[in-house]
Short mmCIF file of C-alpha atoms and ligand atoms in Angstrom, two decimals:
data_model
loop_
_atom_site.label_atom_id
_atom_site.label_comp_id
_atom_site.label_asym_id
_atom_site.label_seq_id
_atom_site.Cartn_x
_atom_site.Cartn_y
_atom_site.Cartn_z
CA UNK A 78 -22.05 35.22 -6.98
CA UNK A 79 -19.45 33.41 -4.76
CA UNK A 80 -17.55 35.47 -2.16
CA UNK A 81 -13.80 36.69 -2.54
CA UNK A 82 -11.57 35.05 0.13
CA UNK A 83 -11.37 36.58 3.17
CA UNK A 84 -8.73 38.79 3.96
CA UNK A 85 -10.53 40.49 7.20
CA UNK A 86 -8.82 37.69 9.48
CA UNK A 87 -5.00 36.39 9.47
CA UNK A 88 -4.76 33.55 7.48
CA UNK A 89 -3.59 31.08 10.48
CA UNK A 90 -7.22 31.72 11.89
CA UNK A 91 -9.67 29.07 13.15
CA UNK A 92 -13.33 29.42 14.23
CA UNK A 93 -14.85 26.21 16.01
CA UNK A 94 -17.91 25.89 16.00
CA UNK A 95 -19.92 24.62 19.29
CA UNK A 96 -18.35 24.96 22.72
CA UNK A 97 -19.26 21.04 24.21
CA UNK A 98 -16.15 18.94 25.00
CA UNK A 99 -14.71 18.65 21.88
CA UNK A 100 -15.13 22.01 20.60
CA UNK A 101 -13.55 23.45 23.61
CA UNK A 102 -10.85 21.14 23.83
CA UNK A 103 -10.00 21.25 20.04
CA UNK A 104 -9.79 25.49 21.01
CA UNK A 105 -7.62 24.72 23.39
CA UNK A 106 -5.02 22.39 21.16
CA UNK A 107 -5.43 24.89 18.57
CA UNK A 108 -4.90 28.22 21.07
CA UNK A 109 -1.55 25.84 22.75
CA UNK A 110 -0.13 25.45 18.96
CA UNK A 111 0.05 29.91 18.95
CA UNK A 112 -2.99 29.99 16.39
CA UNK A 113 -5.64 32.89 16.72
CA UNK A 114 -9.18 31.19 17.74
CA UNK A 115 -12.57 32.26 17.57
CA UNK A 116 -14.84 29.91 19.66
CA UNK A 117 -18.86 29.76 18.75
CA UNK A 118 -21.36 28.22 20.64
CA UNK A 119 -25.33 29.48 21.09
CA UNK A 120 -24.84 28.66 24.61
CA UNK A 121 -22.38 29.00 27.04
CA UNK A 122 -19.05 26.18 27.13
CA UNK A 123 -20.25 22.72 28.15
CA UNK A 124 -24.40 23.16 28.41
CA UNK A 125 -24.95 20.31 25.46
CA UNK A 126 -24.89 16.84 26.08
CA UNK A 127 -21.00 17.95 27.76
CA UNK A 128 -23.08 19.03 30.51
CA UNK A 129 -24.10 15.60 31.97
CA UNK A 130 -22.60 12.32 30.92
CA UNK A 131 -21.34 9.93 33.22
CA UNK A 132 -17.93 10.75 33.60
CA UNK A 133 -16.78 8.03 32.55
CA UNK A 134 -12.90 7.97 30.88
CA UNK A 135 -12.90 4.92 29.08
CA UNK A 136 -10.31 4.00 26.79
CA UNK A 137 -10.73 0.42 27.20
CA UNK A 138 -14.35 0.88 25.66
CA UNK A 139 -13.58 -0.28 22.04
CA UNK A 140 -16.76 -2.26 21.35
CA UNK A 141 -19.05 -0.72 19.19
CA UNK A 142 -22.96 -0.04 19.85
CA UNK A 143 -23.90 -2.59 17.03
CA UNK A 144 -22.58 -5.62 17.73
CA UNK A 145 -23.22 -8.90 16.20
CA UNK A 146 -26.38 -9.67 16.78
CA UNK A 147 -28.11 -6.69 16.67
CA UNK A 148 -30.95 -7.28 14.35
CA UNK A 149 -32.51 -9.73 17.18
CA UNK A 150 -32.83 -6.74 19.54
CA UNK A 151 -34.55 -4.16 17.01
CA UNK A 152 -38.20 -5.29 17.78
CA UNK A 153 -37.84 -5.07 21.60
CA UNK A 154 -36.51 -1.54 20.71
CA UNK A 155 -39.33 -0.80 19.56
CA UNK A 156 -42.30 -1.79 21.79
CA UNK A 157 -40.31 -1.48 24.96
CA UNK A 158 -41.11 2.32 25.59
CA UNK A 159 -38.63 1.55 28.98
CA UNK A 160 -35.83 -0.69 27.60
CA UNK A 161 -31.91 0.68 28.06
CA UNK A 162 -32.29 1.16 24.26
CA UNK A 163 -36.47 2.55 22.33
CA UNK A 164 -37.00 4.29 19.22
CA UNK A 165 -39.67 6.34 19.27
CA UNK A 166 -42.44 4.87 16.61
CA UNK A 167 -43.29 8.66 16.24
CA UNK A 168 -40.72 10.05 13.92
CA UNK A 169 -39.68 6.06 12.38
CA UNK A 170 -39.94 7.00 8.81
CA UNK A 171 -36.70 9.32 9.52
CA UNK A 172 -34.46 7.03 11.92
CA UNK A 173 -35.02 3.95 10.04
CA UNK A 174 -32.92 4.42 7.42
CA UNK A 175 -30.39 5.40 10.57
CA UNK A 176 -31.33 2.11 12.10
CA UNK A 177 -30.64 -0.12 8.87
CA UNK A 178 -27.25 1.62 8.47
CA UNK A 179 -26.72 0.74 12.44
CA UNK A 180 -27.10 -2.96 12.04
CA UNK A 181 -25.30 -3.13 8.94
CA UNK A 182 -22.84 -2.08 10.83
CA UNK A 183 -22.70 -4.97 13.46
CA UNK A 184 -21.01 -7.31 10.81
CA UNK A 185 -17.96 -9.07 12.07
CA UNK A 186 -15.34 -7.90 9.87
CA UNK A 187 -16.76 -4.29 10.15
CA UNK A 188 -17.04 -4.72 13.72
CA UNK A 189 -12.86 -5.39 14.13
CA UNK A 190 -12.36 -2.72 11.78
CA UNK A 191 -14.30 -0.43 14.33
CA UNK A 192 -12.85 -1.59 17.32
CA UNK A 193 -9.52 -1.39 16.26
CA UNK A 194 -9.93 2.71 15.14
CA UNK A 195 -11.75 2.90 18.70
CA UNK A 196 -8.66 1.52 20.32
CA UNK A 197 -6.46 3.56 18.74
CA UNK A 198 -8.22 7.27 19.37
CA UNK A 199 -9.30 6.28 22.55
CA UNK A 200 -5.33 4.75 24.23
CA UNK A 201 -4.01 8.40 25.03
CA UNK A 202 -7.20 9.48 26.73
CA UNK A 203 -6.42 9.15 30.39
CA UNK A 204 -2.74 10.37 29.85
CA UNK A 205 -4.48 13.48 27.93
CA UNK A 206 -6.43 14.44 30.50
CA UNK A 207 -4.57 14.09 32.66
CA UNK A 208 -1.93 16.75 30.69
CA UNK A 209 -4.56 19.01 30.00
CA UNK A 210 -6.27 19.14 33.44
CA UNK A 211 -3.14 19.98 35.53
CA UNK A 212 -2.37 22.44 32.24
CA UNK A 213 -5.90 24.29 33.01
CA UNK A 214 -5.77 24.36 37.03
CA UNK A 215 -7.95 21.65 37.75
CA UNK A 216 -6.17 18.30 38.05
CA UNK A 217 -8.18 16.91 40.70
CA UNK A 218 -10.81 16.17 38.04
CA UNK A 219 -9.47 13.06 37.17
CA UNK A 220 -9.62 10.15 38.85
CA UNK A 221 -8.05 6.81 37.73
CA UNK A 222 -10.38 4.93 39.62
CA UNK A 223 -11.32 1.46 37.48
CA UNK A 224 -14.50 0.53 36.67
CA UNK A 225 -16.79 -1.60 37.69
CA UNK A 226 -19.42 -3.65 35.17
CA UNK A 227 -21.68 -5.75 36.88
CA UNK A 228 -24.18 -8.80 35.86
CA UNK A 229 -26.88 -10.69 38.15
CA UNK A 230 -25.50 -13.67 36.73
CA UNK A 231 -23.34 -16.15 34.54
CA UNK A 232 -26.88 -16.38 31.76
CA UNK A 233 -26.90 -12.07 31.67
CA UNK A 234 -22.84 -11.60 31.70
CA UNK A 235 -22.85 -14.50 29.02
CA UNK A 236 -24.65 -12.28 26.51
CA UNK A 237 -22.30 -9.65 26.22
CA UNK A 238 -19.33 -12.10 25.82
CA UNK A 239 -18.69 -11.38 22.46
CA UNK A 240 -17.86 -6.92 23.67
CA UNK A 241 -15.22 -8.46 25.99
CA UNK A 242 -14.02 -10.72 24.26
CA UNK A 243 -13.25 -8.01 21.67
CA UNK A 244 -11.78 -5.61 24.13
CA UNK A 245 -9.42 -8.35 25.59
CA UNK A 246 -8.37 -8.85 21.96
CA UNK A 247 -7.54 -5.21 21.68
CA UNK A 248 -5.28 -5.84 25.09
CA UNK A 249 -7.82 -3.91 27.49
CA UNK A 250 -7.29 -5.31 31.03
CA UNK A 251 -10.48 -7.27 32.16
CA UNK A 252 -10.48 -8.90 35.32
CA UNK A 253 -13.76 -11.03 35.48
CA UNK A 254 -14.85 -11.07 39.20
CA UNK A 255 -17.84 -12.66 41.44
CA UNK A 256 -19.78 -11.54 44.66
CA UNK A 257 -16.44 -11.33 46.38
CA UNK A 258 -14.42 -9.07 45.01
CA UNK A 259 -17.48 -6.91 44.13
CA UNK A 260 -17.75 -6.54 47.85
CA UNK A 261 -14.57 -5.94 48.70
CA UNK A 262 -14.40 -3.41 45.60
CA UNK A 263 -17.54 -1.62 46.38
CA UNK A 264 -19.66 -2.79 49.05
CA UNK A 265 -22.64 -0.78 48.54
CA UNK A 266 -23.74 -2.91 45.73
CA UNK A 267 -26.61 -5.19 46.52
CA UNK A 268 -27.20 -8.63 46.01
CA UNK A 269 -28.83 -9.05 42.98
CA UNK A 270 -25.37 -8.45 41.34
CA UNK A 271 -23.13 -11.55 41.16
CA UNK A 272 -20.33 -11.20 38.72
CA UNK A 273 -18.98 -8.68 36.05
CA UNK A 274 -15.74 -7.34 35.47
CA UNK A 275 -13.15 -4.79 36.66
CA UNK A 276 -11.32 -2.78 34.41
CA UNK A 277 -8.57 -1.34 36.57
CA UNK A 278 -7.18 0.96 33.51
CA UNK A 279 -10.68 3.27 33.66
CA UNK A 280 -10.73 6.53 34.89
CA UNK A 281 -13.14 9.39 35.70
CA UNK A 282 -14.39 12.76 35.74
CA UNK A 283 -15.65 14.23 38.75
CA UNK A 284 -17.98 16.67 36.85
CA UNK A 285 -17.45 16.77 33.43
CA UNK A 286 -19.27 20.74 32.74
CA UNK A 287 -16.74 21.78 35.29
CA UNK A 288 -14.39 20.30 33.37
CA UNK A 289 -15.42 21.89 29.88
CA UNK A 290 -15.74 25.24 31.91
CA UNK A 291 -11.80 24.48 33.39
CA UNK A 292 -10.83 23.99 29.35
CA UNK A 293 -12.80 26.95 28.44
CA UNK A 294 -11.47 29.55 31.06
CA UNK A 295 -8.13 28.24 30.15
CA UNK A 296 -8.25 28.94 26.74
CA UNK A 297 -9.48 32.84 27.24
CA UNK A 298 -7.01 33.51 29.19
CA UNK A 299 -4.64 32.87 26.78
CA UNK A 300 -6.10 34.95 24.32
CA UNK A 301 -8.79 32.92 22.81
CA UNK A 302 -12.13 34.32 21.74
CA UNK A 303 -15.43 33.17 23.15
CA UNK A 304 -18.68 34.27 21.08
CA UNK A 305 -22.43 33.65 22.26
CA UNK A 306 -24.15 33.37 18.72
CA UNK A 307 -25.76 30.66 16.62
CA UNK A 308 -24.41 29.78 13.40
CA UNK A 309 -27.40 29.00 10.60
CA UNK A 310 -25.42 29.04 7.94
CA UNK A 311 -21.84 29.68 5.46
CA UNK A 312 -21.40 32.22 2.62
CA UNK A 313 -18.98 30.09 0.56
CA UNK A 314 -16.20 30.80 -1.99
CA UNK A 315 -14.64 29.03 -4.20
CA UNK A 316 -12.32 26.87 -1.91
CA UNK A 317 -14.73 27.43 1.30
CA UNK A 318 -16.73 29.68 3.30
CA UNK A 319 -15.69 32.74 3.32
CA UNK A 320 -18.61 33.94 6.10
CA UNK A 321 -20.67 32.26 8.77
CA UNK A 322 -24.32 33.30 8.64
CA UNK A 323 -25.14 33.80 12.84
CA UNK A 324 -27.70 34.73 14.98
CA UNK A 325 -25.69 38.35 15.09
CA UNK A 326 -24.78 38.84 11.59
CA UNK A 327 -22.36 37.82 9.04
CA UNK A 328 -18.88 36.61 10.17
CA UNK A 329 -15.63 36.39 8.27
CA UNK A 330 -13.89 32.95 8.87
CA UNK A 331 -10.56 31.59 7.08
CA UNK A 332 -10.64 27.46 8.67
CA UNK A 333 -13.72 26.29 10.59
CA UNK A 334 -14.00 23.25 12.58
CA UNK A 335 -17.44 21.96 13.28
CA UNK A 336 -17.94 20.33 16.43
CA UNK A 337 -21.55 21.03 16.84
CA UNK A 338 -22.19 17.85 18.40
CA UNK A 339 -25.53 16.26 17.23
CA UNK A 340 -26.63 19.53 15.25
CA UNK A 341 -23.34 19.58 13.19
CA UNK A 342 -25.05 17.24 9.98
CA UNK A 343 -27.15 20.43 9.70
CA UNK A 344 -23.79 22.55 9.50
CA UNK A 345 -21.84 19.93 7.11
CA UNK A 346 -24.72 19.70 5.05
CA UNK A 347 -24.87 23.43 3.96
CA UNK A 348 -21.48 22.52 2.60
CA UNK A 349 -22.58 19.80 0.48
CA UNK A 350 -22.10 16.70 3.02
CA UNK A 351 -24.55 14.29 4.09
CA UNK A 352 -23.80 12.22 7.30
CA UNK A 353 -25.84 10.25 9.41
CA UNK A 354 -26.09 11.97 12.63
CA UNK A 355 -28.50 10.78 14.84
CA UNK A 356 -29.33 11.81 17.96
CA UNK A 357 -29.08 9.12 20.72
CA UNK A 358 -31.21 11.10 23.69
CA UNK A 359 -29.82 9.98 27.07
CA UNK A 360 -30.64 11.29 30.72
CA UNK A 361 -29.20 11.55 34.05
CA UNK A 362 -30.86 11.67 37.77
CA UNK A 363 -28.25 13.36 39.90
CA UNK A 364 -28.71 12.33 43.97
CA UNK A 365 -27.02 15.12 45.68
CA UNK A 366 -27.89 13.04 49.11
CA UNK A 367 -27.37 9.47 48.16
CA UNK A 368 -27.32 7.80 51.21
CA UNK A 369 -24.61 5.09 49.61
CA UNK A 370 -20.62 5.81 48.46
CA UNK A 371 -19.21 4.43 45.35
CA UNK A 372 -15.54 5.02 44.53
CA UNK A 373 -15.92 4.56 40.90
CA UNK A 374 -17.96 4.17 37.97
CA UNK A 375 -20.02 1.00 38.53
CA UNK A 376 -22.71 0.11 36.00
CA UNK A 377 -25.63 -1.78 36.17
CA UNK A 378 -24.96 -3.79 32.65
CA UNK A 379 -28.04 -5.76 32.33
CA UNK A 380 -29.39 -1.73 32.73
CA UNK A 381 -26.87 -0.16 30.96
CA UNK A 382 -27.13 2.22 33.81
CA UNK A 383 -24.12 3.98 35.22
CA UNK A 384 -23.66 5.16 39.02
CA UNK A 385 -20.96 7.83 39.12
CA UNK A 386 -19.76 9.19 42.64
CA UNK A 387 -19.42 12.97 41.78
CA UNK A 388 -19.14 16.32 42.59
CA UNK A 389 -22.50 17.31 44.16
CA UNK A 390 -23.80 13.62 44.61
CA UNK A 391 -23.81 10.65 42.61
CA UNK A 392 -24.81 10.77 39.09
CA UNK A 393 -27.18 7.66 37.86
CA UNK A 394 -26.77 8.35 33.91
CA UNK A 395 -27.57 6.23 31.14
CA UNK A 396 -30.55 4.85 28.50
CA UNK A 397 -30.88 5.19 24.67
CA UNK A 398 -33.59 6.97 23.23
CA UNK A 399 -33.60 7.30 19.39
CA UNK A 400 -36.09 10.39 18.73
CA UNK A 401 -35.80 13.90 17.29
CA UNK A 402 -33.78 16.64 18.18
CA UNK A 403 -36.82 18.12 18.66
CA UNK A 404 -39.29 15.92 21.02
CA UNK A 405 -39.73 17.11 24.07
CA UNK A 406 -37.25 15.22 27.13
CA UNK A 407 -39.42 12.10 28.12
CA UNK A 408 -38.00 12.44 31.91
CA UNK A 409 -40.05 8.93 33.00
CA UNK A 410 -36.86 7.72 31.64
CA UNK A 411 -34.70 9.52 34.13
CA UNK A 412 -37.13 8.16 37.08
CA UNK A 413 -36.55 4.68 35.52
CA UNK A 414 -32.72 5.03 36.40
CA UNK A 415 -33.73 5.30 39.90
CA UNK A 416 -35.34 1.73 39.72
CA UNK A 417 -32.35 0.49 38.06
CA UNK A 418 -29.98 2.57 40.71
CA UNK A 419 -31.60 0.95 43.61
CA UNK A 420 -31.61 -2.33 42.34
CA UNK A 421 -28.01 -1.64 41.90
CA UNK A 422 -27.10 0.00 45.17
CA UNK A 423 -30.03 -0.56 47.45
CA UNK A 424 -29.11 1.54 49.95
CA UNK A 425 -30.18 4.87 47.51
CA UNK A 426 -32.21 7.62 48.13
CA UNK A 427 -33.46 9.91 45.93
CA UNK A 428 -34.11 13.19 48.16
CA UNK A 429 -33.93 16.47 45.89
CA UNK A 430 -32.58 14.03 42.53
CA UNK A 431 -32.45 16.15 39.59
CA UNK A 432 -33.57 14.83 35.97
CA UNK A 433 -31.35 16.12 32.85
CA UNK A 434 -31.58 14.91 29.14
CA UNK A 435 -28.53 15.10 26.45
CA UNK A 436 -28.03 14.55 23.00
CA UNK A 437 -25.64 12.19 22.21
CA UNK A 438 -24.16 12.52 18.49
CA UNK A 439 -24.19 9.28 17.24
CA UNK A 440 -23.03 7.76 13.89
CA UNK A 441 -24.08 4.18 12.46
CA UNK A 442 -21.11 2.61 12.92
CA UNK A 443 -19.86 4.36 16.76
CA UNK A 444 -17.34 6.31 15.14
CA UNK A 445 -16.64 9.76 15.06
CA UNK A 446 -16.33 11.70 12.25
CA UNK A 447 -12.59 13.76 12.15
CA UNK A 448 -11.10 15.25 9.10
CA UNK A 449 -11.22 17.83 6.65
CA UNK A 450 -14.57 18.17 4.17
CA UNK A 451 -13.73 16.77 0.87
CA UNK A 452 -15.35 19.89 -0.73
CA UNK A 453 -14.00 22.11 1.43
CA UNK A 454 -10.73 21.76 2.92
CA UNK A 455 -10.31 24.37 5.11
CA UNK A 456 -13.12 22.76 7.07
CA UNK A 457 -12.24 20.37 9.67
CA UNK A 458 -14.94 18.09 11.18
CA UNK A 459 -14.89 16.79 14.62
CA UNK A 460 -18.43 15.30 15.88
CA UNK A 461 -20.09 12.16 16.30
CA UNK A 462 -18.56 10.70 18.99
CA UNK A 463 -21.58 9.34 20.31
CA UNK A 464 -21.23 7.19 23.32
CA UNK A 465 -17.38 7.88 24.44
CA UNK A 466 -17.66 11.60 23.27
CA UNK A 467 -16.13 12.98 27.28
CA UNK A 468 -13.23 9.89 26.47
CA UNK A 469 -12.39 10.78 22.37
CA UNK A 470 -12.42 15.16 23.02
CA UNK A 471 -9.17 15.84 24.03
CA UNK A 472 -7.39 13.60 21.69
CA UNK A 473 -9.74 15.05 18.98
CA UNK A 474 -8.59 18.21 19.71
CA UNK A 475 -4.79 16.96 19.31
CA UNK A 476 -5.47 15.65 16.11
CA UNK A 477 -7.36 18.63 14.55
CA UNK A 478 -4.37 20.20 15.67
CA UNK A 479 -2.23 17.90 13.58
CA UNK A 480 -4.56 18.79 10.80
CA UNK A 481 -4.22 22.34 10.89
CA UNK A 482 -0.61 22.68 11.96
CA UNK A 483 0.05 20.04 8.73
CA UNK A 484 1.55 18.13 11.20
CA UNK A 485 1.14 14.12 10.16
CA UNK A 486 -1.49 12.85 13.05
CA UNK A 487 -1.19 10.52 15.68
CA UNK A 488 -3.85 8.17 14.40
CA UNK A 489 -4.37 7.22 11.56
CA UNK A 490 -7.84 9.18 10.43
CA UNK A 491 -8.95 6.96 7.75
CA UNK A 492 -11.35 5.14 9.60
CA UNK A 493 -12.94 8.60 10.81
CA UNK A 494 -13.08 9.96 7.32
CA UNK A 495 -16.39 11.59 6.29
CA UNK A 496 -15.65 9.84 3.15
CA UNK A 497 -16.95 6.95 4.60
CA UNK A 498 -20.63 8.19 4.14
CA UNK A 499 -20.09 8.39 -0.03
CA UNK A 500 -18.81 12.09 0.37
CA UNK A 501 -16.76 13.48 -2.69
CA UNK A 502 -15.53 16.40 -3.69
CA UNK A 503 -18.11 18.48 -5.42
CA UNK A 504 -18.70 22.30 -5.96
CA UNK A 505 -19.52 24.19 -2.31
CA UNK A 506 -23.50 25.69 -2.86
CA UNK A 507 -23.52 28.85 -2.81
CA UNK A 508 -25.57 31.04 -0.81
CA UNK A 509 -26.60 34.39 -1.67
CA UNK A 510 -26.12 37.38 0.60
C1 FAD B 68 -26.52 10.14 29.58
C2 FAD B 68 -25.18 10.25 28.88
C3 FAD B 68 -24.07 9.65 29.46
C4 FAD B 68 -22.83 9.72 28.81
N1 FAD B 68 -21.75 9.19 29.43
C5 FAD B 68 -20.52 9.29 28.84
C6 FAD B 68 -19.37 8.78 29.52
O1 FAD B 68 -19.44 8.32 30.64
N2 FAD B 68 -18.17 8.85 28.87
C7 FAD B 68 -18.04 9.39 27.61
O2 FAD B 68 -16.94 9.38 27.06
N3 FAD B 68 -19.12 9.93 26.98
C8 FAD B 68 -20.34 9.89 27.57
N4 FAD B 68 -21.46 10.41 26.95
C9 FAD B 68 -21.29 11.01 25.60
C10 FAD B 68 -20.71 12.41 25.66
O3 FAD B 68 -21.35 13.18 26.65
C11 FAD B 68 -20.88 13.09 24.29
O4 FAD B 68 -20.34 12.26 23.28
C12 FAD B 68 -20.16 14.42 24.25
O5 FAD B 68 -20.61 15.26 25.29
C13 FAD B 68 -20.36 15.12 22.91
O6 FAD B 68 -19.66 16.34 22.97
P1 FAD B 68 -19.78 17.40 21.83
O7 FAD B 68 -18.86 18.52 22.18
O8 FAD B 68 -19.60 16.71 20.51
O9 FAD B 68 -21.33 17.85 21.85
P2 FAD B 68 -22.09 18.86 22.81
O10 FAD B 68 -21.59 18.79 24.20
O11 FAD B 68 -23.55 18.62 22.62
O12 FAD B 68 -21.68 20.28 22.25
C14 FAD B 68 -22.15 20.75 21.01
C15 FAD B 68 -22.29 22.25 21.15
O13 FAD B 68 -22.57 22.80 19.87
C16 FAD B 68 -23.47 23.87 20.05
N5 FAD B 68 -24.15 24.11 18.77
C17 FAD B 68 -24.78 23.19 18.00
N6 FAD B 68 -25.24 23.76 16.88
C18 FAD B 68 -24.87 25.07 16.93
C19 FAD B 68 -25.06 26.17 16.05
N7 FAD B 68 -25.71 26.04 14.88
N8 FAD B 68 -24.58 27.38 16.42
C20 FAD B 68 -23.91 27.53 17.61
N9 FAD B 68 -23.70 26.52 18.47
C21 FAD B 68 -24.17 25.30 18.13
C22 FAD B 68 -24.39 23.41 21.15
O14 FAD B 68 -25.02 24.52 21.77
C23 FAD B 68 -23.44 22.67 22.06
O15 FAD B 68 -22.93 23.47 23.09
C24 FAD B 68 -22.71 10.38 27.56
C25 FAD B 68 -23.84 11.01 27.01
C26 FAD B 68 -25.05 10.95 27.67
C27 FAD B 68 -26.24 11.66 27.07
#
């Protein structure tokens, strides 16, 4: 038998689930608009994939994974084992139906359509941070820096023409540069680097779990609860759950966001939702002793490796790994971002370097998921922001906010619509007690 509403909790209340970025930054836009919060994560705030991305603030990045062209590159995913981008063969039955939704993806019209919702979520990011950092205590976080995207030549730069051309047509500034200014701008890098670009409208994070942690604190101290449990499943009524199933026992709820990062399919599909949620595995090799300084973000583009100066060292992060949530971290992939490091910044050392692996949630088509459930209204998604997920949090946060406040939102959430993925309203399965 369904459950009877829940009248345990004040009606205005919100539990989000998972306590990475976005979670904790949509508790803290939800906490700032008065509402009671419950925040749930099986961990403590910002030990996902939160815990050790590159940093990067990147608004201008409005290019989508799949771009044109895509299908060419599938068979070196595949046998490469160290590539930027391999899917594991083990495990293929289940991400190829992922894959074949990726490239279909990479058509042109789809692409602008992308790219244009990108540009849109992603313009306030810097300014948001910047708000919400200084808010919290901890405004020295954020850098506005630039970034730097580097090519050994005019033949490597040449083949991602088509992802800047698309971000100068969304008005990013793009300042194409050669061994000069690369010099001048950083002079650590090494030779083999020739050209790129500089994108002087790029920030960055000096340690983005310090950051999460910052957001977090904030938001207890003004009143918001923190709970250590896992959430495995929902007792649902009529219009929604009325329970979450945890590690610790049954919970009332009223409006639950998931932002579960790449677990939350598992969540949304106990409510009757299918999404593609894959997880894009990507490491990091931390050098708390360098032996080089960056000033900014500089990536090795042929390597789609990023070097990060940060907190505690500089941060080499990067690589695409398409296998299971499951498979165990294949850390030869965080050596290989040494290789790619020194051949980047030659100067490098790798004394003490410590080896980390995240899960990035990833959807087809490089867009997150934000919006209510069409089944179940009083839940709000928020995941799948894959690639830019440290960029998109805080203004996800702001717009659940909108959501839940029945404010109209900043952005217009169409393009993020769980909808997308042939979701329609449909009775909520029930689960017995
Ligand atoms: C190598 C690498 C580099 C990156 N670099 C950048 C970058 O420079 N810039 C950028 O914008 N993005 C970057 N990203 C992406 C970014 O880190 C992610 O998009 C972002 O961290 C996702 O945040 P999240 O809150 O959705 O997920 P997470 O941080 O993974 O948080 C999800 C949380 O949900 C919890 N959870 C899940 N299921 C349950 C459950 N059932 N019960 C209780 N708790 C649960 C987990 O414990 C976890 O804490 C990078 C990622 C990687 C891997």
């Amino acid at each position: 038998m369904a459950n009877p509403p829940n009248a345990a909790l004040p009606p205005d209340h919100v539990t989000v689930i998972g306590a990475g970025v976005v979670g904790v930054a949509t508790a803290f836009a939800l906490r700032r608009e008065g509402l009671p919060v419950t925040l749930v994560d099986r961990d403590a705030p910002g030990m996902g994939c939160s815990y050790g991305n590159a940093g990067a603030v990147s608004p201008g990045s409005v290019a989508p994974i799949a771009m044109p062209g895509v299908l060419a590159q599938v068979p070196k995913y595949l046998v490469d084992r160290f590539s930027p981008v391999h899917v594991r063969l083990e495990g293929l039955h289940r991400t190829a139906p992922w894959l074949v939704r990726f490239v279909m993806s990479a058509r042109p019209s789809r692409v602008e359509q992308i790219s244009r919702a990108l540009a849109q979520l992603q313009a306030p990011a810097l300014e948001r941070y910047r708000a919400v950092l200084k808010d919290v205590g901890a405004p020295e976080l954020l850098q506005l820096t630039g970034q730097l995207h580097l090519y050994p030549d005019a033949a490597a730069f040449a083949k991602d023409a088509g992802v800047w051309r698309l971000r100068r047509a969304r008005g990013v500034a793009v300042e194409d540069i050669g061994r000069r200014e690369i010099r001048q701008l950083e002079p650590a890098v090494g030779e083999r680097y020739g050209c790129g670009v500089y994108l002087p409208n790029e920030g960055m994070i000096r340690n983005p779990h310090r950051a999460v942690e910052a957001i977090a604190a904030a938001y207890a101290g003004s009143g918001g609860e923190i709970l250590r449990c896992e959430v495995r499943g929902f007792e649902n009524g009529a219009e929604g759950p009325t329970h979450l199933v945890t590690s610790d026992g049954r919970r009332p709820v009223r409006r639950v966001v998931i932002a579960a990062g790449a677990w939350s399919h598992r969540l949304v599909a106990q409510l009757g939702c299918r999404v593609p949620l894959q997880t894009q595995r990507g490491y990091h090799l931390m050098l708390p002793t360098p032996g080089v300084e960056i000033r900014r973000p500089v990536v090795a583009a042929d390597a789609k490796c990023f070097a990060t100066p940060m907190e505690g060292g500089l941060r080499l992060a990067g690589t695409v790994e398409i296998a299971s949530l499951e498979a165990a971290p294949d850390f030869r992939r965080a050596r290989a971002l040494y290789h790619h490091g020194r051949r980047l910044l030659p100067g490098l050392s790798d004394a003490d370097a410590r080896e980390w692996m995240g899960h990035r949630p990833c959807l087809p088509d490089s867009l997150p998921v934000i919006g209510p459930l069409p089944n179940a209204p009083s839940v709000i998604a928020a995941f799948g922001h894959g690639h830019l997920g440290l960029t998109g949090a805080v203004v996800t946060g702001d717009l659940v906010a909108d959501i839940l406040c029945l404010r109209p939102p900043s952005v217009d959430l169409a393009p993020f619509s769980i909808r997308r993925f042939g979701n329609r309203p449909s009775p909520l399965p029930v689960r017995g007690n």
